[in-house]
Amino acid sequence: MTLKNKRLREIDFLRGIAILLVLLRHQYLFTFTSRMGWIGVDLFFVLSGFLVSGLLFKEYIKFGDIKPKLFLIRRGFKIYPIYFLFYLLYLFFIFSEHRFEWKGFLSDMFFIQNYVNGWGYAYAASWSLAVEEHFYFGFALLLWLSLKFNFVKLEVQENAKRINKFEVIILSIMLIVFLLRVYNNVFCPENFIKNFTMTHLRVDSLIAGVLISYLYYFKINFLKHLYFSNKIILIVLAILCVSFTPLTDPLQSFFIKTLGFSLLYISFSIVLIYFLLENDINKILNRCFSSCLVTFISKVGYSSYSIYIIHTFINRSLKNYLHLELNHYLMFIVTSLLSIFSGILMTNYIEKYFLTIRDKYYPSRIA
């Protein structure tokens, strides 16, 4: 397989859909959009699992080993500058409301807020960044140790059909996470926020992305056969698995916080496979949405991390401090456009600055 390391418009389109769902969750437009917008984070999780593990898989295919230290340093340059610089804006709210606490602040600084507070302390939505950080460190180190001590072997198997040890481990982790979710929601229902945010209850969405990535890079023919032989069934399944999301809010729902999370990553995994394997995916997208709209959403997706960081600051600033009084339709349009515009600027001028430094001193092995 040729290892490509360029941005894919169609994957950025999915990122764009994910961040638009988040914007719909955090700024009211309609009741059903507020109810289902939270699934944007789960879409991000599946995409992150696929893309991040793909970096390590491609490195292994090319060199026969991985360097977790280099990987984590490069992820740090991607995540930390934007997060810590703009965290200062959220501290403004904390200090202005006279509610600064060292415990909450330090939990945000060390990405353990989803265990200490449930939500992030200064920036509520940062809980998902904690889940991703734990995944980056955990997956990179466990994969490195597994390869170093020959616990697993990663080999390109073009025509393999049997499930192997690596896949068994991945599926076992996903099952364990599901069982932990059931246990926590049955015996600790009072922790309804932490049951939504703690890493060991949510990481299976990222692991699902890892499984897709593994099949894509090591067993591509098997993945293609699985998909194209069952295409209609899989597409219908993807729709059914996400169909419950506009009907109820997730925080108090036992179903969503147990089986619902699993159904979502099944749906988004199928969507991701569809986007990866359909040769004419960009033509299909252009035909369904128009080329201009797809390109715009893809550009939004390219800047999705920065938009995710800044959007709740903009929402709170306009509502609580500038006291902008608009009907909720106009408020959604204004806050979304400001978030998207600000995120694009942050990506192109701040994030790119630090990524340039990263690539100079810590170049990618697969570039």
Tab-separated table of C-alpha atoms in Angstrom, residues 8-360:
chain	number	residue	atom	x	y	z
A	8	LEU	CA	-8.029	14.356	2.520
A	9	ARG	CA	-10.856	16.725	1.667
A	10	GLU	CA	-13.458	14.109	2.521
A	11	ILE	CA	-12.024	13.483	5.997
A	12	ASP	CA	-11.902	17.215	6.661
A	13	PHE	CA	-15.550	17.286	5.550
A	14	LEU	CA	-16.375	14.781	8.310
A	15	ARG	CA	-14.455	16.921	10.787
A	16	GLY	CA	-16.466	19.898	9.591
A	17	ILE	CA	-19.721	18.024	10.202
A	18	ALA	CA	-18.468	17.100	13.678
A	19	ILE	CA	-17.678	20.680	14.698
A	20	LEU	CA	-20.957	21.973	13.241
A	21	LEU	CA	-22.783	19.424	15.405
A	22	VAL	CA	-20.884	20.721	18.444
A	23	LEU	CA	-21.890	24.286	17.594
A	24	LEU	CA	-25.504	23.131	17.380
A	25	ARG	CA	-25.191	21.524	20.813
A	26	HIS	CA	-23.814	24.591	22.548
A	27	GLN	CA	-25.957	27.292	20.927
A	28	TYR	CA	-29.687	26.663	20.713
A	29	LEU	CA	-31.243	26.534	17.249
A	30	PHE	CA	-33.906	23.827	17.509
A	31	THR	CA	-34.677	21.342	20.266
A	32	PHE	CA	-33.594	18.338	18.212
A	33	THR	CA	-30.295	19.981	17.187
A	34	SER	CA	-29.457	20.725	20.811
A	35	ARG	CA	-30.300	17.160	21.757
A	36	MET	CA	-28.204	15.506	19.057
A	37	GLY	CA	-25.326	17.967	18.705
A	38	TRP	CA	-23.279	16.150	21.348
A	39	ILE	CA	-22.628	13.310	18.900
A	40	GLY	CA	-20.142	15.579	17.124
A	41	VAL	CA	-17.657	14.735	19.887
A	42	ASP	CA	-18.144	11.006	19.275
A	43	LEU	CA	-17.528	11.542	15.564
A	44	PHE	CA	-14.326	13.389	16.501
A	45	PHE	CA	-13.324	10.443	18.692
A	46	VAL	CA	-13.675	7.896	15.886
A	47	LEU	CA	-11.834	10.153	13.439
A	48	SER	CA	-9.042	10.850	15.952
A	49	GLY	CA	-8.624	7.165	16.695
A	50	PHE	CA	-8.301	6.463	12.985
A	51	LEU	CA	-5.986	9.347	12.110
A	52	VAL	CA	-3.712	9.242	15.150
A	53	SER	CA	-3.219	5.470	15.127
A	54	GLY	CA	-2.704	5.744	11.374
A	55	LEU	CA	0.342	7.919	11.986
A	56	LEU	CA	1.895	5.174	14.110
A	57	PHE	CA	0.854	2.380	11.754
A	58	LYS	CA	2.372	4.151	8.759
A	59	GLU	CA	5.559	4.744	10.724
A	60	TYR	CA	5.749	1.051	11.602
A	61	ILE	CA	5.120	-0.065	8.022
A	62	LYS	CA	7.898	2.219	6.796
A	63	PHE	CA	10.535	1.621	9.483
A	64	GLY	CA	9.542	-1.533	11.355
A	65	ASP	CA	9.300	0.378	14.642
A	66	ILE	CA	7.708	3.447	16.206
A	67	LYS	CA	9.112	6.289	18.301
A	68	PRO	CA	6.461	7.188	20.894
A	69	LYS	CA	8.467	10.112	22.290
A	70	LEU	CA	8.597	11.816	18.890
A	71	PHE	CA	4.929	11.058	18.322
A	72	LEU	CA	3.891	12.593	21.657
A	73	ILE	CA	6.074	15.664	21.164
A	74	ARG	CA	4.503	16.264	17.758
A	75	ARG	CA	0.999	15.821	19.201
A	76	GLY	CA	1.930	18.264	21.939
A	77	PHE	CA	2.823	20.956	19.423
A	78	LYS	CA	-0.558	20.377	17.794
A	79	ILE	CA	-2.663	20.448	20.966
A	80	TYR	CA	-0.994	22.476	23.716
A	81	PRO	CA	-0.236	25.943	22.264
A	82	ILE	CA	-3.821	26.674	21.216
A	83	TYR	CA	-5.228	25.113	24.384
A	84	PHE	CA	-3.026	26.915	26.903
A	85	LEU	CA	-2.964	30.282	25.124
A	86	PHE	CA	-6.732	30.505	24.839
A	87	TYR	CA	-7.315	28.984	28.254
A	88	LEU	CA	-6.402	32.462	29.503
A	89	LEU	CA	-9.640	33.750	27.981
A	90	TYR	CA	-11.653	31.265	30.026
A	91	LEU	CA	-9.797	32.297	33.173
A	92	PHE	CA	-11.259	35.753	32.594
A	93	PHE	CA	-14.698	34.309	33.279
A	94	ILE	CA	-13.431	32.491	36.368
A	95	PHE	CA	-11.826	35.562	37.913
A	96	SER	CA	-14.658	37.910	36.961
A	97	GLU	CA	-17.097	35.593	38.725
A	98	HIS	CA	-14.786	35.225	41.773
A	99	ARG	CA	-14.763	31.441	41.678
A	100	PHE	CA	-11.122	30.515	41.093
A	101	GLU	CA	-10.102	27.172	42.635
A	102	TRP	CA	-6.666	25.613	42.408
A	103	LYS	CA	-8.100	22.104	42.209
A	104	GLY	CA	-10.136	22.882	39.109
A	105	PHE	CA	-7.352	24.913	37.516
A	106	LEU	CA	-4.722	22.217	37.986
A	107	SER	CA	-7.087	19.519	36.714
A	108	ASP	CA	-7.449	21.513	33.489
A	109	MET	CA	-3.699	22.029	33.250
A	110	PHE	CA	-2.936	18.312	33.520
A	111	PHE	CA	-5.931	17.060	31.514
A	112	ILE	CA	-7.608	15.158	34.350
A	113	GLN	CA	-10.677	17.400	34.506
A	114	ASN	CA	-12.989	14.624	33.340
A	115	TYR	CA	-12.137	12.677	36.517
A	116	VAL	CA	-11.954	15.623	38.930
A	117	ASN	CA	-14.917	17.718	37.782
A	118	GLY	CA	-16.650	15.700	35.085
A	119	TRP	CA	-16.712	18.669	32.744
A	120	GLY	CA	-13.722	20.917	32.317
A	121	TYR	CA	-13.334	23.516	35.079
A	122	ALA	CA	-12.794	26.784	33.206
A	123	TYR	CA	-13.826	25.412	29.826
A	124	ALA	CA	-16.491	22.730	30.180
A	125	ALA	CA	-16.000	21.130	26.758
A	126	SER	CA	-12.323	20.444	27.485
A	127	TRP	CA	-13.300	17.087	29.031
A	128	SER	CA	-13.096	15.564	25.542
A	129	LEU	CA	-9.534	16.842	25.139
A	130	ALA	CA	-8.640	14.945	28.321
A	131	VAL	CA	-10.055	11.739	26.812
A	132	GLU	CA	-7.966	12.268	23.676
A	133	GLU	CA	-4.813	13.061	25.648
A	134	HIS	CA	-5.172	9.885	27.681
A	135	PHE	CA	-5.673	7.968	24.452
A	136	TYR	CA	-2.573	9.477	22.794
A	137	PHE	CA	-0.302	8.548	25.678
A	138	GLY	CA	-1.908	5.195	26.413
A	139	PHE	CA	-2.084	3.917	22.857
A	140	ALA	CA	1.400	5.092	21.837
A	141	LEU	CA	3.081	3.591	24.893
A	142	LEU	CA	1.118	0.333	24.867
A	143	LEU	CA	1.728	-0.176	21.159
A	144	TRP	CA	5.439	0.520	21.585
A	145	LEU	CA	5.730	-1.926	24.490
A	146	SER	CA	3.700	-4.573	22.663
A	147	LEU	CA	5.944	-4.332	19.606
A	148	LYS	CA	9.164	-4.123	21.610
A	149	PHE	CA	8.420	-7.313	23.539
A	150	ASN	CA	6.796	-9.085	20.569
A	151	PHE	CA	3.435	-9.317	22.289
A	152	VAL	CA	1.761	-8.432	19.006
A	153	LYS	CA	2.949	-8.445	15.409
A	154	LEU	CA	1.797	-5.992	12.803
A	155	GLU	CA	2.064	-7.392	9.295
A	156	VAL	CA	0.430	-6.323	6.076
A	157	GLN	CA	-1.895	-9.198	5.210
A	158	GLU	CA	-3.517	-8.346	1.921
A	159	ASN	CA	-5.756	-11.399	1.771
A	160	ALA	CA	-6.064	-12.401	5.416
A	161	LYS	CA	-9.583	-13.223	6.610
A	162	ARG	CA	-8.985	-14.664	10.057
A	163	ILE	CA	-9.167	-12.467	13.114
A	164	ASN	CA	-5.730	-12.075	14.696
A	165	LYS	CA	-4.331	-11.306	18.141
A	166	PHE	CA	-4.257	-7.544	17.663
A	167	GLU	CA	-7.907	-7.468	16.626
A	168	VAL	CA	-8.873	-9.694	19.568
A	169	ILE	CA	-7.176	-7.242	21.941
A	170	ILE	CA	-8.928	-4.258	20.362
A	171	LEU	CA	-12.353	-5.912	20.484
A	172	SER	CA	-11.749	-7.072	24.057
A	173	ILE	CA	-10.933	-3.525	25.167
A	174	MET	CA	-14.128	-2.267	23.527
A	175	LEU	CA	-16.167	-4.937	25.305
A	176	ILE	CA	-14.552	-4.157	28.673
A	177	VAL	CA	-15.301	-0.436	28.250
A	178	PHE	CA	-18.929	-1.242	27.479
A	179	LEU	CA	-19.220	-3.444	30.583
A	180	LEU	CA	-17.631	-0.722	32.711
A	181	ARG	CA	-20.211	1.733	31.377
A	182	VAL	CA	-23.044	-0.563	32.353
A	183	TYR	CA	-21.543	-1.115	35.814
A	184	ASN	CA	-20.996	2.601	36.491
A	185	ASN	CA	-24.450	3.612	35.318
A	186	VAL	CA	-26.153	0.851	37.326
A	187	PHE	CA	-24.230	1.214	40.587
A	188	CYS	CA	-23.111	4.869	40.471
A	189	PRO	CA	-25.974	6.717	38.745
A	190	GLU	CA	-25.349	9.806	40.895
A	191	ASN	CA	-22.132	10.370	38.917
A	192	PHE	CA	-24.188	11.061	35.809
A	193	ILE	CA	-21.739	13.662	34.457
A	194	LYS	CA	-18.579	11.634	35.042
A	195	ASN	CA	-20.334	8.602	33.568
A	196	PHE	CA	-20.554	10.689	30.410
A	197	THR	CA	-16.978	11.984	30.407
A	198	MET	CA	-14.495	9.627	32.103
A	199	THR	CA	-11.922	8.215	29.713
A	200	HIS	CA	-12.304	4.542	30.637
A	201	LEU	CA	-16.008	4.847	29.777
A	202	ARG	CA	-15.538	6.676	26.473
A	203	VAL	CA	-12.269	5.505	24.952
A	204	ASP	CA	-13.916	2.709	22.956
A	205	SER	CA	-14.999	5.286	20.349
A	206	LEU	CA	-11.326	6.095	19.750
A	207	ILE	CA	-10.449	2.396	19.798
A	208	ALA	CA	-13.074	1.832	17.095
A	209	GLY	CA	-11.120	4.303	14.964
A	210	VAL	CA	-7.954	2.328	15.705
A	211	LEU	CA	-9.610	-0.867	14.467
A	212	ILE	CA	-10.655	0.806	11.200
A	213	SER	CA	-7.135	2.186	10.815
A	214	TYR	CA	-5.571	-1.230	11.414
A	215	LEU	CA	-7.808	-2.883	8.817
A	216	TYR	CA	-7.174	-0.048	6.369
A	217	TYR	CA	-3.379	-0.257	6.576
A	218	PHE	CA	-2.846	-3.962	7.225
A	219	LYS	CA	-5.891	-5.831	5.861
A	220	ILE	CA	-7.265	-3.552	3.171
A	221	ASN	CA	-8.622	-6.339	0.939
A	222	PHE	CA	-10.519	-7.838	3.862
A	223	LEU	CA	-11.965	-4.410	4.688
A	224	LYS	CA	-13.000	-3.841	1.078
A	225	HIS	CA	-14.612	-7.277	0.856
A	226	LEU	CA	-16.461	-6.730	4.122
A	227	TYR	CA	-17.716	-3.324	3.012
A	228	PHE	CA	-18.629	-3.918	-0.624
A	229	SER	CA	-20.235	-7.302	0.094
A	230	ASN	CA	-22.523	-5.763	2.695
A	231	LYS	CA	-22.707	-2.143	1.549
A	232	ILE	CA	-26.479	-1.621	1.696
A	233	ILE	CA	-26.827	-3.434	5.012
A	234	LEU	CA	-24.007	-1.377	6.533
A	235	ILE	CA	-25.435	1.932	5.327
A	236	VAL	CA	-28.862	1.084	6.754
A	237	LEU	CA	-27.201	-0.020	10.001
A	238	ALA	CA	-25.289	3.271	10.213
A	239	ILE	CA	-28.535	5.230	9.877
A	240	LEU	CA	-30.362	3.090	12.449
A	241	CYS	CA	-27.516	3.346	14.967
A	242	VAL	CA	-27.683	7.142	14.975
A	243	SER	CA	-31.468	7.528	14.648
A	244	PHE	CA	-32.138	7.790	18.400
A	245	THR	CA	-29.975	10.869	18.925
A	246	PRO	CA	-32.547	13.650	18.219
A	247	LEU	CA	-35.061	12.080	20.612
A	248	THR	CA	-33.533	12.598	24.042
A	249	ASP	CA	-30.815	14.462	25.902
A	250	PRO	CA	-27.914	12.149	26.809
A	251	LEU	CA	-26.982	13.132	30.363
A	252	GLN	CA	-29.895	11.430	32.113
A	253	SER	CA	-30.311	8.571	29.639
A	254	PHE	CA	-29.146	5.135	30.796
A	255	PHE	CA	-29.553	3.797	27.261
A	256	ILE	CA	-27.355	6.461	25.665
A	257	LYS	CA	-24.630	6.228	28.306
A	258	THR	CA	-24.362	2.458	27.895
A	259	LEU	CA	-25.408	0.972	24.561
A	260	GLY	CA	-25.956	4.331	22.855
A	261	PHE	CA	-22.265	5.242	22.836
A	262	SER	CA	-21.495	1.876	21.237
A	263	LEU	CA	-24.151	2.344	18.563
A	264	LEU	CA	-22.659	5.725	17.714
A	265	TYR	CA	-19.148	4.444	17.110
A	266	ILE	CA	-20.562	1.608	15.022
A	267	SER	CA	-22.429	4.159	12.896
A	268	PHE	CA	-19.479	6.524	12.570
A	269	SER	CA	-17.086	3.670	11.822
A	270	ILE	CA	-19.295	2.630	8.906
A	271	VAL	CA	-19.461	6.243	7.700
A	272	LEU	CA	-15.664	6.493	7.915
A	273	ILE	CA	-15.213	3.263	5.925
A	274	TYR	CA	-17.639	4.591	3.322
A	275	PHE	CA	-15.613	7.794	2.986
A	276	LEU	CA	-12.342	5.853	2.763
A	277	LEU	CA	-13.335	3.221	0.237
A	278	GLU	CA	-15.738	4.935	-2.162
A	279	ASN	CA	-13.555	5.985	-5.088
A	280	ASP	CA	-15.862	8.816	-6.131
A	281	ILE	CA	-16.623	10.113	-2.645
A	282	ASN	CA	-15.793	13.722	-3.512
A	283	LYS	CA	-17.994	13.606	-6.604
A	284	ILE	CA	-20.792	12.120	-4.502
A	285	LEU	CA	-20.406	14.870	-1.904
A	286	ASN	CA	-20.356	17.575	-4.583
A	287	ARG	CA	-23.465	16.147	-6.171
A	288	CYS	CA	-25.317	15.954	-2.860
A	289	PHE	CA	-24.269	19.271	-1.314
A	290	SER	CA	-22.559	21.317	-4.094
A	291	SER	CA	-18.807	21.702	-4.475
A	292	CYS	CA	-18.740	25.123	-2.784
A	293	LEU	CA	-20.527	23.903	0.333
A	294	VAL	CA	-18.377	20.769	0.635
A	295	THR	CA	-15.207	22.839	0.255
A	296	PHE	CA	-16.424	25.305	2.893
A	297	ILE	CA	-17.297	22.544	5.379
A	298	SER	CA	-13.916	20.893	4.700
A	299	LYS	CA	-12.144	24.175	5.471
A	300	VAL	CA	-14.175	24.427	8.648
A	301	GLY	CA	-13.092	20.869	9.437
A	302	TYR	CA	-9.442	21.773	8.846
A	303	SER	CA	-9.778	24.411	11.574
A	304	SER	CA	-12.084	22.341	13.778
A	305	TYR	CA	-9.718	22.088	16.751
A	306	SER	CA	-9.340	25.844	17.051
A	307	ILE	CA	-13.080	26.351	16.550
A	308	TYR	CA	-13.724	23.811	19.304
A	309	ILE	CA	-11.431	25.711	21.662
A	310	ILE	CA	-12.865	29.181	21.017
A	311	HIS	CA	-16.580	28.645	20.413
A	312	THR	CA	-17.863	28.539	23.997
A	313	PHE	CA	-15.858	31.671	24.851
A	314	ILE	CA	-17.639	33.467	22.026
A	315	ASN	CA	-21.013	32.071	23.080
A	316	ARG	CA	-20.581	33.189	26.689
A	317	SER	CA	-19.085	36.556	25.799
A	318	LEU	CA	-21.947	37.565	23.534
A	319	LYS	CA	-24.639	36.323	25.891
A	320	ASN	CA	-23.343	37.121	29.384
A	321	TYR	CA	-20.985	40.052	28.931
A	322	LEU	CA	-21.923	41.922	25.793
A	323	HIS	CA	-25.620	41.174	26.451
A	324	LEU	CA	-26.290	40.852	22.760
A	325	GLU	CA	-30.028	40.433	22.429
A	326	LEU	CA	-30.988	38.596	19.267
A	327	ASN	CA	-33.536	35.908	18.574
A	328	HIS	CA	-32.031	32.460	18.840
A	329	TYR	CA	-31.806	31.988	15.067
A	330	LEU	CA	-29.679	35.105	14.617
A	331	MET	CA	-27.680	34.319	17.746
A	332	PHE	CA	-26.773	30.913	16.355
A	333	ILE	CA	-25.701	32.428	13.031
A	334	VAL	CA	-23.633	35.177	14.697
A	335	THR	CA	-21.898	32.934	17.235
A	336	SER	CA	-21.212	30.210	14.664
A	337	LEU	CA	-19.747	32.586	12.097
A	338	LEU	CA	-17.598	34.303	14.727
A	339	SER	CA	-16.399	30.924	16.029
A	340	ILE	CA	-15.579	29.674	12.535
A	341	PHE	CA	-13.838	32.897	11.507
A	342	SER	CA	-11.852	33.054	14.765
A	343	GLY	CA	-10.922	29.373	14.502
A	344	ILE	CA	-9.683	29.766	10.947
A	345	LEU	CA	-7.493	32.707	12.002
A	346	MET	CA	-6.157	30.755	14.984
A	347	THR	CA	-5.333	27.781	12.763
A	348	ASN	CA	-3.630	29.762	10.030
A	349	TYR	CA	-1.623	32.141	12.201
A	350	ILE	CA	-1.082	30.535	15.613
A	351	GLU	CA	-1.365	26.791	15.124
A	352	LYS	CA	0.640	26.892	11.887
A	353	TYR	CA	3.365	28.936	13.608
A	354	PHE	CA	3.907	26.236	16.219
A	355	LEU	CA	3.584	23.421	13.687
A	356	THR	CA	6.335	25.052	11.625
A	357	ILE	CA	8.602	24.993	14.688
A	358	ARG	CA	7.593	21.390	15.308
A	359	ASP	CA	8.425	20.297	11.777
A	360	LYS	CA	11.773	22.070	11.918
